[in-house]
Short mmCIF file of C-alpha atoms and ligand atoms in Angstrom, two decimals:
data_model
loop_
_atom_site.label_atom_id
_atom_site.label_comp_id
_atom_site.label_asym_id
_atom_site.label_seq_id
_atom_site.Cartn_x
_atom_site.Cartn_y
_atom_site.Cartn_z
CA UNK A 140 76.84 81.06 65.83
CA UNK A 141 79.44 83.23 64.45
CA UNK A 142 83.20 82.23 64.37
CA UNK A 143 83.37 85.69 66.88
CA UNK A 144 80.98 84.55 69.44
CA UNK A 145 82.37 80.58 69.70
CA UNK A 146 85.39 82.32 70.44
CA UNK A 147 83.36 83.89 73.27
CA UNK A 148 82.20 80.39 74.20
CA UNK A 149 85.25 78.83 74.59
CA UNK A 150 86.09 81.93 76.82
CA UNK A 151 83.60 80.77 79.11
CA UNK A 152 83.57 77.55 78.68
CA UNK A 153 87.16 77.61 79.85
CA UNK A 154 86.84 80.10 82.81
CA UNK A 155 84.45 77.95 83.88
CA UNK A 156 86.62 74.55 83.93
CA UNK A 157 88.91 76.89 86.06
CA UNK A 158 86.40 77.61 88.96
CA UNK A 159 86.58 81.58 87.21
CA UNK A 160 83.27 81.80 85.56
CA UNK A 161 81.31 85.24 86.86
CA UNK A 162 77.57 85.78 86.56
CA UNK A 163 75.07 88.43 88.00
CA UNK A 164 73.04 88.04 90.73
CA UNK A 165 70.02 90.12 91.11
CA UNK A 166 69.94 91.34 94.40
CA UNK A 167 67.59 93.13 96.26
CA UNK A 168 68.53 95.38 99.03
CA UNK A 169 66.14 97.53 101.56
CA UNK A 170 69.25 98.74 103.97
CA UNK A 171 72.81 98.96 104.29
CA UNK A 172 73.03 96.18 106.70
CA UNK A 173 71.69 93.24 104.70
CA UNK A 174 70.50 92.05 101.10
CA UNK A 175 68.08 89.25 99.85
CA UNK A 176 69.20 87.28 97.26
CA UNK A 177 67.06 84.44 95.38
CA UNK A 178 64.85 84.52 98.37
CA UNK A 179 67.44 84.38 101.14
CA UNK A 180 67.76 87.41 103.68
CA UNK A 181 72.10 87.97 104.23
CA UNK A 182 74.05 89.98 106.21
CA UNK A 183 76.00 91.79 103.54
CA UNK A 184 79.76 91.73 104.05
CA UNK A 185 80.45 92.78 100.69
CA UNK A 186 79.47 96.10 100.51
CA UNK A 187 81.45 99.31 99.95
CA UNK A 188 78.96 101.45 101.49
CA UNK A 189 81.11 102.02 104.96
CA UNK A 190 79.18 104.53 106.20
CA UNK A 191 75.67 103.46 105.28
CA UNK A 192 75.19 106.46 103.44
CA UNK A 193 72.60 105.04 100.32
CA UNK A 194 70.20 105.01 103.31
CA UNK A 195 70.78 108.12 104.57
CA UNK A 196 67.57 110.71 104.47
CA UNK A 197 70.01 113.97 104.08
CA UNK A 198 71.44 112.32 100.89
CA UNK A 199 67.87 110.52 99.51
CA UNK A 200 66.10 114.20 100.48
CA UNK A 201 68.54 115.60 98.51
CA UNK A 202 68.66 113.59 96.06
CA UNK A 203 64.69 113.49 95.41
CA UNK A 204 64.77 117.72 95.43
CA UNK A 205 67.18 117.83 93.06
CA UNK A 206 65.21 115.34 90.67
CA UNK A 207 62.04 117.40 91.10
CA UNK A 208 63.74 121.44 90.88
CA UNK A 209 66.43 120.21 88.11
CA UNK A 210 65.17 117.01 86.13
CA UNK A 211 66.19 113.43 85.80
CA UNK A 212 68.90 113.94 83.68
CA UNK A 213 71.82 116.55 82.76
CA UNK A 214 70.71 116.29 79.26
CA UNK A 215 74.48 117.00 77.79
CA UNK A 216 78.18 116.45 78.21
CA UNK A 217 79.12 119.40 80.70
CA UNK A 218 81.31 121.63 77.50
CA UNK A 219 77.80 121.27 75.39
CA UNK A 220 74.67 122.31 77.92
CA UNK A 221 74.96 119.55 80.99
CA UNK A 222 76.90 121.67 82.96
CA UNK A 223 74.45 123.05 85.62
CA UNK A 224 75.08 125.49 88.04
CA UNK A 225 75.02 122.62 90.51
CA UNK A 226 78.42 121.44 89.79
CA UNK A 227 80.79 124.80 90.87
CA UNK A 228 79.38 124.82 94.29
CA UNK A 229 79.76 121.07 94.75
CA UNK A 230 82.97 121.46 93.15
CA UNK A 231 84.61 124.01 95.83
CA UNK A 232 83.21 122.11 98.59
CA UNK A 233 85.31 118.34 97.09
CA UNK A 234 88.21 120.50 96.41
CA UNK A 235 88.38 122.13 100.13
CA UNK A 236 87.34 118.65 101.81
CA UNK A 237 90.52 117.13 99.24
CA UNK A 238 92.63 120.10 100.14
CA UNK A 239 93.16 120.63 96.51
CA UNK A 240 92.85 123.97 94.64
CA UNK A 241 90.28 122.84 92.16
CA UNK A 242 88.01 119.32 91.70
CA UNK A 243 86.30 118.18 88.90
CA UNK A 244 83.36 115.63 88.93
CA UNK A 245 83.65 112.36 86.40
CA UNK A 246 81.16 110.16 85.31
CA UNK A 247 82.76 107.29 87.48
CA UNK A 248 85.86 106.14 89.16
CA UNK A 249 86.36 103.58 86.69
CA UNK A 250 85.70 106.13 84.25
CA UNK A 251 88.10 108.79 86.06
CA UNK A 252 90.90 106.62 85.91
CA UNK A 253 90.76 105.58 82.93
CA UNK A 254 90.01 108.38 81.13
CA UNK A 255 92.14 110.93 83.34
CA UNK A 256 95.32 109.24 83.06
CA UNK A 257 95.09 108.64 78.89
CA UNK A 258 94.86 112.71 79.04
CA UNK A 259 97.70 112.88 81.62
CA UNK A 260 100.14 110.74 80.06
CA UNK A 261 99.42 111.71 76.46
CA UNK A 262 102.77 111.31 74.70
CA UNK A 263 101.97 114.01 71.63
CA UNK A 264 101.28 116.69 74.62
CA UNK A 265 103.91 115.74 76.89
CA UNK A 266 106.84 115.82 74.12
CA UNK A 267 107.90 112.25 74.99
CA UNK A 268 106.72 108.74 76.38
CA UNK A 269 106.80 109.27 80.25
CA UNK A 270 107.96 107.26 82.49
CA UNK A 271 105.09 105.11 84.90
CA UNK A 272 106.10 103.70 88.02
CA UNK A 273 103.16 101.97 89.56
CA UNK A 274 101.88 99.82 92.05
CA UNK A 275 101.52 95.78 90.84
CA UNK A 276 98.01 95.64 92.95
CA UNK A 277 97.35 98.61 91.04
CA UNK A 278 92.84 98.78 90.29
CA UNK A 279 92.30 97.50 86.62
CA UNK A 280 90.89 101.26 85.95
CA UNK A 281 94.28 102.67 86.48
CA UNK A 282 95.52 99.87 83.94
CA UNK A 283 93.31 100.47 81.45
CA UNK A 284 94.23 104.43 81.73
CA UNK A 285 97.90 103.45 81.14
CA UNK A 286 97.04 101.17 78.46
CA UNK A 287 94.83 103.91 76.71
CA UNK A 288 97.68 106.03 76.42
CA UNK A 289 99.67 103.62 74.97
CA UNK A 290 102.85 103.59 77.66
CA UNK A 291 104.75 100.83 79.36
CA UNK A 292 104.47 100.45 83.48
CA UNK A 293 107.43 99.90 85.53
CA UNK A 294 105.56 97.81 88.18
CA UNK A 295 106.95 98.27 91.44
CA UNK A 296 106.50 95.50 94.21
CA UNK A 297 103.20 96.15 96.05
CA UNK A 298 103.40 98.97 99.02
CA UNK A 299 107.44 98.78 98.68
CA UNK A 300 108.73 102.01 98.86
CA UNK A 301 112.06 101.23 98.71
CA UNK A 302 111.59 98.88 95.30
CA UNK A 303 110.13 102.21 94.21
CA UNK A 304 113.23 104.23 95.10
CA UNK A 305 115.62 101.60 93.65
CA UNK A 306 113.34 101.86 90.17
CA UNK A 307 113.39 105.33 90.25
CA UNK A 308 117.57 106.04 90.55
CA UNK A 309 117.68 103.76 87.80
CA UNK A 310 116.00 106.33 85.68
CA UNK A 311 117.97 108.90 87.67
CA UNK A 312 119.44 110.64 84.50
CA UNK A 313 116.53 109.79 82.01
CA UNK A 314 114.63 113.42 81.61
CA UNK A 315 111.22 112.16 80.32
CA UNK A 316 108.12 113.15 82.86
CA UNK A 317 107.91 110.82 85.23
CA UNK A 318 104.77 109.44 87.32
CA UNK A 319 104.45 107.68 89.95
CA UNK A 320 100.90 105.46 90.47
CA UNK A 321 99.14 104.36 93.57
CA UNK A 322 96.07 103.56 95.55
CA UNK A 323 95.81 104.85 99.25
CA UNK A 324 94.14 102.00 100.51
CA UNK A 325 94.33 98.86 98.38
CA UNK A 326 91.03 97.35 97.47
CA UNK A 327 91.52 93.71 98.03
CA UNK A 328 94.01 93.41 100.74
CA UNK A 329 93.04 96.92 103.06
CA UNK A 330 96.48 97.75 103.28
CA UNK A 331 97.87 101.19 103.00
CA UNK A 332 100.79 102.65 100.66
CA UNK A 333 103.29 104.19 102.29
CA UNK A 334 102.50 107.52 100.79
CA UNK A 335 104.71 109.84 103.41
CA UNK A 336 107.64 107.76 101.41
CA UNK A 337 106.23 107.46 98.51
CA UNK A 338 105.69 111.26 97.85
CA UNK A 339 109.07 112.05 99.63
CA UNK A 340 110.33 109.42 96.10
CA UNK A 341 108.26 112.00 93.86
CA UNK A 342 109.44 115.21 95.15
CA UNK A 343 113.41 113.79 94.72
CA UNK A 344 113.04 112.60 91.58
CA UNK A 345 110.64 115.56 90.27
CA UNK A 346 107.91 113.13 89.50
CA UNK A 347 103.95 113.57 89.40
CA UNK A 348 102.24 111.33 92.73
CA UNK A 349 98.36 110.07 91.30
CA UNK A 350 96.46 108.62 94.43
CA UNK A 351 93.53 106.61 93.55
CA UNK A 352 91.54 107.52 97.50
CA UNK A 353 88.64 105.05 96.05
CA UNK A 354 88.68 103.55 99.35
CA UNK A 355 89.67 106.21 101.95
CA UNK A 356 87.99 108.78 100.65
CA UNK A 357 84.78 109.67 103.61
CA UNK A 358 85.85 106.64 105.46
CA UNK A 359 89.56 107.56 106.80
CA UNK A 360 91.53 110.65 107.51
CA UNK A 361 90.98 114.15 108.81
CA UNK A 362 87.28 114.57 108.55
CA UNK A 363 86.98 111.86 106.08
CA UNK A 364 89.00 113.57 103.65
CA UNK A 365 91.15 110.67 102.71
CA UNK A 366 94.54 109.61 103.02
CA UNK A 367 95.41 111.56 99.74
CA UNK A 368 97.01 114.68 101.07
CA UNK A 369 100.88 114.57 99.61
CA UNK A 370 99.39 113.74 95.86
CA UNK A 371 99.84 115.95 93.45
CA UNK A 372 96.50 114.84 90.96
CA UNK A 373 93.73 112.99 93.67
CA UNK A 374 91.13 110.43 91.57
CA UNK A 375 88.33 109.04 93.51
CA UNK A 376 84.65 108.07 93.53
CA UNK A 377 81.46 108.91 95.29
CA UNK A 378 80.30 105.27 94.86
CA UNK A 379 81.96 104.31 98.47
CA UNK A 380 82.28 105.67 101.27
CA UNK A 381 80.14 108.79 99.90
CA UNK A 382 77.29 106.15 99.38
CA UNK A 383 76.15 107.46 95.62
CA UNK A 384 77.81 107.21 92.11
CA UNK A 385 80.32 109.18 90.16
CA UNK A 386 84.05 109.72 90.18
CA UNK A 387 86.00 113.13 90.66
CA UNK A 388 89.90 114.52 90.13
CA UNK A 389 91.14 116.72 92.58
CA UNK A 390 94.20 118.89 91.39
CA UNK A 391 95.77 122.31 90.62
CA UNK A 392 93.47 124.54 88.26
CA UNK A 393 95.70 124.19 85.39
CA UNK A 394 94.91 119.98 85.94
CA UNK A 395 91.62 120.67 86.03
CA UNK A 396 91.63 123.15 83.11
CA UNK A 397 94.17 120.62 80.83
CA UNK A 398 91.04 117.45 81.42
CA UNK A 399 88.50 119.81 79.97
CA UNK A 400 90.56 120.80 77.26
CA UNK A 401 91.91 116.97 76.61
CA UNK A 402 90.14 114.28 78.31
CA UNK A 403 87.50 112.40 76.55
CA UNK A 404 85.53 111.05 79.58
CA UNK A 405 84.97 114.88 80.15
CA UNK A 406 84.31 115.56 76.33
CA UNK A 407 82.19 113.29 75.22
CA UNK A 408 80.22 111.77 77.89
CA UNK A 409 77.19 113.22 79.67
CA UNK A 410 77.13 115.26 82.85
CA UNK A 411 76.02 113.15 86.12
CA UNK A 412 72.93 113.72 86.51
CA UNK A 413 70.90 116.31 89.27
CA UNK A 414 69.95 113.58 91.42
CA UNK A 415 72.77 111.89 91.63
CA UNK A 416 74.47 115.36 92.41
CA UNK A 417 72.03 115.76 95.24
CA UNK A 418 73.09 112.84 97.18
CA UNK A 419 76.86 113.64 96.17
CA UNK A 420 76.38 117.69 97.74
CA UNK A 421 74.35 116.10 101.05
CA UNK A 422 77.42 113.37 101.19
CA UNK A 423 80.03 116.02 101.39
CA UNK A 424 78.22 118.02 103.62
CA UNK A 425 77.65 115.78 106.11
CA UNK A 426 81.04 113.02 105.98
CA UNK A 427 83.16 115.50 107.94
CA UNK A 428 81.27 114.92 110.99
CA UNK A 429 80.60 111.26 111.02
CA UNK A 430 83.88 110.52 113.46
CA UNK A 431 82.14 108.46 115.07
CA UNK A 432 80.71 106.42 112.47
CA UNK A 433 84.51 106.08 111.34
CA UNK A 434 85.51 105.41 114.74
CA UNK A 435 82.51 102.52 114.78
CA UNK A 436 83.76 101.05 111.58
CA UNK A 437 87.94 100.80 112.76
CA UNK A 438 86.64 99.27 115.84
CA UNK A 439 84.55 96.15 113.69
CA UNK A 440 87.46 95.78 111.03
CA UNK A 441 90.09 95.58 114.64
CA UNK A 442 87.79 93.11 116.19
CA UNK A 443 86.98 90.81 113.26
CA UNK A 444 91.03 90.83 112.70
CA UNK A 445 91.89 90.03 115.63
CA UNK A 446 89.18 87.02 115.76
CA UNK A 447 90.32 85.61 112.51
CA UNK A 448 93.82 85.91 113.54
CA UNK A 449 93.10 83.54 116.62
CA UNK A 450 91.60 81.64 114.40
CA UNK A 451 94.62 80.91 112.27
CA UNK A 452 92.90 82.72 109.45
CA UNK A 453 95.11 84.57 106.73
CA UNK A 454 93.72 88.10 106.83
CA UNK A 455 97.09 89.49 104.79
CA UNK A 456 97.94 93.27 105.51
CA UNK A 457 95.32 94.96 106.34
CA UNK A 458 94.81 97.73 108.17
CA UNK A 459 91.25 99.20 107.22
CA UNK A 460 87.70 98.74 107.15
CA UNK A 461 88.47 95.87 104.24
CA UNK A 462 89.64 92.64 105.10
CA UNK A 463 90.33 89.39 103.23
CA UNK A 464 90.65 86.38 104.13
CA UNK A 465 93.08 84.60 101.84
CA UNK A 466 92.14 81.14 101.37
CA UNK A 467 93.89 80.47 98.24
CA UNK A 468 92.08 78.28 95.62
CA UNK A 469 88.79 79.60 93.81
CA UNK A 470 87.35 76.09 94.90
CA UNK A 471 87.98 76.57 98.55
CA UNK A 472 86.97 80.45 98.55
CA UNK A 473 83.62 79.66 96.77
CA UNK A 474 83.15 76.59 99.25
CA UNK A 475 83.91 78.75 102.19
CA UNK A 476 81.38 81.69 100.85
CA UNK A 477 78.70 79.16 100.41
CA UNK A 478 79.48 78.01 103.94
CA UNK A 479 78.85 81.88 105.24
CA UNK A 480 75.55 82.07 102.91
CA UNK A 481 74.13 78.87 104.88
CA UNK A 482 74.79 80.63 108.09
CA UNK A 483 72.92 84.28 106.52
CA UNK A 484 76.31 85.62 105.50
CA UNK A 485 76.96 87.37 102.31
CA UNK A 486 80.81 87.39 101.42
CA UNK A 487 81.02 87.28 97.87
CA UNK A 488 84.39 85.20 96.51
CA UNK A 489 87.23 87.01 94.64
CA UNK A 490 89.38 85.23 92.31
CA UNK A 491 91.75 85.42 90.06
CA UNK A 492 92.00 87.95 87.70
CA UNK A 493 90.86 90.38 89.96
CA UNK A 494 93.59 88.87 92.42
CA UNK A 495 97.13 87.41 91.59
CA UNK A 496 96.56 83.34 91.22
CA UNK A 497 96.63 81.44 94.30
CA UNK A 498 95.38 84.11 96.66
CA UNK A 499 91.55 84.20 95.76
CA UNK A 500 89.60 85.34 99.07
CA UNK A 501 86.98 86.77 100.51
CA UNK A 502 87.24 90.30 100.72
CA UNK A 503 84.73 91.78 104.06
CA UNK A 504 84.15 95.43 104.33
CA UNK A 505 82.68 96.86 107.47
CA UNK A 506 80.17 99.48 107.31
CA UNK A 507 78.78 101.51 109.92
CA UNK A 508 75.77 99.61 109.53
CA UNK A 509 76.77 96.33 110.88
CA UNK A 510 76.25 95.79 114.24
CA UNK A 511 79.15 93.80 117.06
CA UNK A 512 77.24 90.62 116.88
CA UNK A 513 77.05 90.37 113.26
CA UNK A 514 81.26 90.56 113.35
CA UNK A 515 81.05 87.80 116.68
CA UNK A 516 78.55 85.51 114.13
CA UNK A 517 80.96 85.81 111.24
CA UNK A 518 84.08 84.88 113.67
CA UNK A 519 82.30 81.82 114.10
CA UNK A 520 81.28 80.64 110.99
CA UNK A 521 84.57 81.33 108.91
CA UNK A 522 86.60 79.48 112.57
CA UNK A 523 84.38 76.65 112.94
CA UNK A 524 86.63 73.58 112.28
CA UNK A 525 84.49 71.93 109.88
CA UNK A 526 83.97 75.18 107.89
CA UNK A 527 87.57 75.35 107.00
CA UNK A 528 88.00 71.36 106.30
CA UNK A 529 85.07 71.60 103.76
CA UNK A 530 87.12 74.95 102.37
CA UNK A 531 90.25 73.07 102.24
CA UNK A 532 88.96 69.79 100.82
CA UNK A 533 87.32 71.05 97.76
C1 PLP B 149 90.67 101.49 93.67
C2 PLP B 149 89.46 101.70 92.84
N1 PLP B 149 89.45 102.68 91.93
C3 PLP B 149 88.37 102.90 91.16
C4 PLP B 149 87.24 102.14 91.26
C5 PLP B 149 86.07 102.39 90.37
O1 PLP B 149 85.15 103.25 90.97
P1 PLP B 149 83.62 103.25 90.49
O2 PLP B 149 83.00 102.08 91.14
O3 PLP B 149 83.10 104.56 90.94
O4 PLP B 149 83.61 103.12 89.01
C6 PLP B 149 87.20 101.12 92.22
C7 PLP B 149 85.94 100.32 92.39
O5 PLP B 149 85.88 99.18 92.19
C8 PLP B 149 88.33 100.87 93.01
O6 PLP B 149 88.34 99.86 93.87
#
């Protein structure tokens, strides 16, 4: 073994002696309601497809057509040859369902992010290290994005608008371009920012509002456009709500026109390819009518709240289709997940890093494809007394 990869092992080793040690699972999945894993049939709370759209036969139609008229692949970055004629008319359609004057498709959210906001916040172009205000619960994509471009965050407390407003009249006088970072709806806690305020904060203090819509976008709003209306630059991913893969930036032209110019995850990586854009075009052209799928999904996340609640279960802030359920220690969160799988649940445990120490969880989505009695079985399992002993005893 190299002196490199012991390092590696003692990585491990260590994460694992902390209850923090990840590993893959294959996992096998025939619907959007459930998944088998190492011969076990689950009921998949864990999912991110809210509106059961990788099973939908618009977007898998779609999605085949496009494989068969236009080819597997894109077969180049979209400035060298990849850039098909697909991508303009998908384009207009995300930019009028964003209400944004131009869109432009990424290889992936993570991707978007982190790519995007290097170009955005590049120092040499904009004359002078800006100024980042961001969310602390901020996704690690926007992070890494920040950290690409080499600037300092001013972390504000999480969803506190007014923390915001104090940070930002303490930099009242400083003329350096100023940004100001969020998520619509917060991936591990379903809460949402308070973006009225928060973009009332940017317009005052002449500073540029990013909204990651990861988890809005096709799943809340007008239509399903997402919750990212008062943003000046929108980032957000098709892997969701939208049920396929890819990320996208929704902006002014000149936005749009700068990322081509300046953003490597647009330079140098290859163009999405046709079949993937088939299921994105079908997506969009069929998530503004799905009300009542939305409608659905609101109703589960209300009545699984309000169960767990009764149940003297820590469900945080949220307000969406995700929902944790904070149970603090790794040890207990894994305990209580294992509990669910027994009972043919799927809620896979979150821990720290992904979430600050002491709040590991498990984080539930509800997807249109659940059905009410999968939400009353959960209810019991995670509220049965002995469940929540075993949890706490570990
Ligand atoms: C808030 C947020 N932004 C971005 C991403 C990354 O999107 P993708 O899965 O398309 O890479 C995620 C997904 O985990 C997310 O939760």
């Amino acid at each position: 073994m190299v002196g490199s990869e012991r390092r590696y092992q003692a990585f491990l080793d260590s994460r694992a002696g902390e209850g923090l040690r990840r590993s893959l699972l294959a996992v096998a999945a025939r619907d959007a309601r459930t998944i088998s894993v190492e011969g076990g049939s689950y009921i998949n709370f864990s999912s991110n497809d809210y509106l059961g759209l990788r099973f939908n036969g618009t977007l898998i139609d779609r999605s085949i057509a496009w494989a068969r008229s236009y080819g597997s692949g894109s077969g180049a970055s979209r400035l060298v040859t990849g850039n098909l004629d697909l991508f303009q008319p998908i384009e207009a359609k995300l930019a009028r369902l964003k209400g944004k004057p131009a869109a432009l498709i990424m290889a992936s959210g993570f991707q978007a992010n982190a790519a995007v906001l290097q170009a955005l916040l590049d120092q040499s172009v904009l004359g002078a290290e800006p100024l980042i205000f961001a969310d602390r619960l901020n996704h690690a994509s926007m992070h890494f994005g920040c950290q690409a471009a080499g600037t300092r965050q001013i972390r504000y407390r999480h969803c506190d608008a007014a923390h915001l407003g104090e940070l930002l009249n303490r930099h009242q006088g400083d003329d350096r371009p100023k940004f100001i970072l969020t998520e619509s709806v917060f991936s591990m806690d379903g809460d949402v920012a308070p973006l009225g305020d928060i973009a009332a904060l940017a317009r005052s203090h002449d500073a540029c509002l990013i909204v990651d819509d990861a988890h809005a976008t096709g799943i809340l709003g007008q239509g399903g456009a997402g919750l990212s209306g008062e943003a000046d630059i929108v980032i957000g991913t098709f892997s969701k709500a939208l049920g396929s893969f890819g990320g996208f930036v929704a902006s002014s032209e000149t936005v749009r026109d700068y990322l081509i110019n300046r953003c490597g995850g647009v330079i140098y990586s290859t163009a999405l390819p046709p079949p993937v854009l088939g299921a994105i075009d079908a997506a969009i052209d069929i998530v503004p009518s799905m009300n009542a799928e939305r409608a659905y999904v609101a109703n589960l996340a209300t009545k699984f709240r309000a169960g767990a609640r009764a149940a003297a279960l820590d469900t945080g802030t949220s307000v969406t289709q995700i929902v944790p359920v904070i149970l603090g220690t790794p040890e207990a969160t894994l305990a209580m997940s294992e509990r669910l799988k027994q009972a043919g649940l799927w809620a896979t445990s979150i821990r720290p890093p992904t979430v600050p120490p002491g709040s590991a969880r498990l984080r539930l989505a509800f997807t249109a494809a659940h059905q009410q009695a999968d939400i009353d079985r959960l209810i019991e399992v995670l509220s049965a007394k002995d469940a929540r002993l075993r949890a706490r005893a570990v």
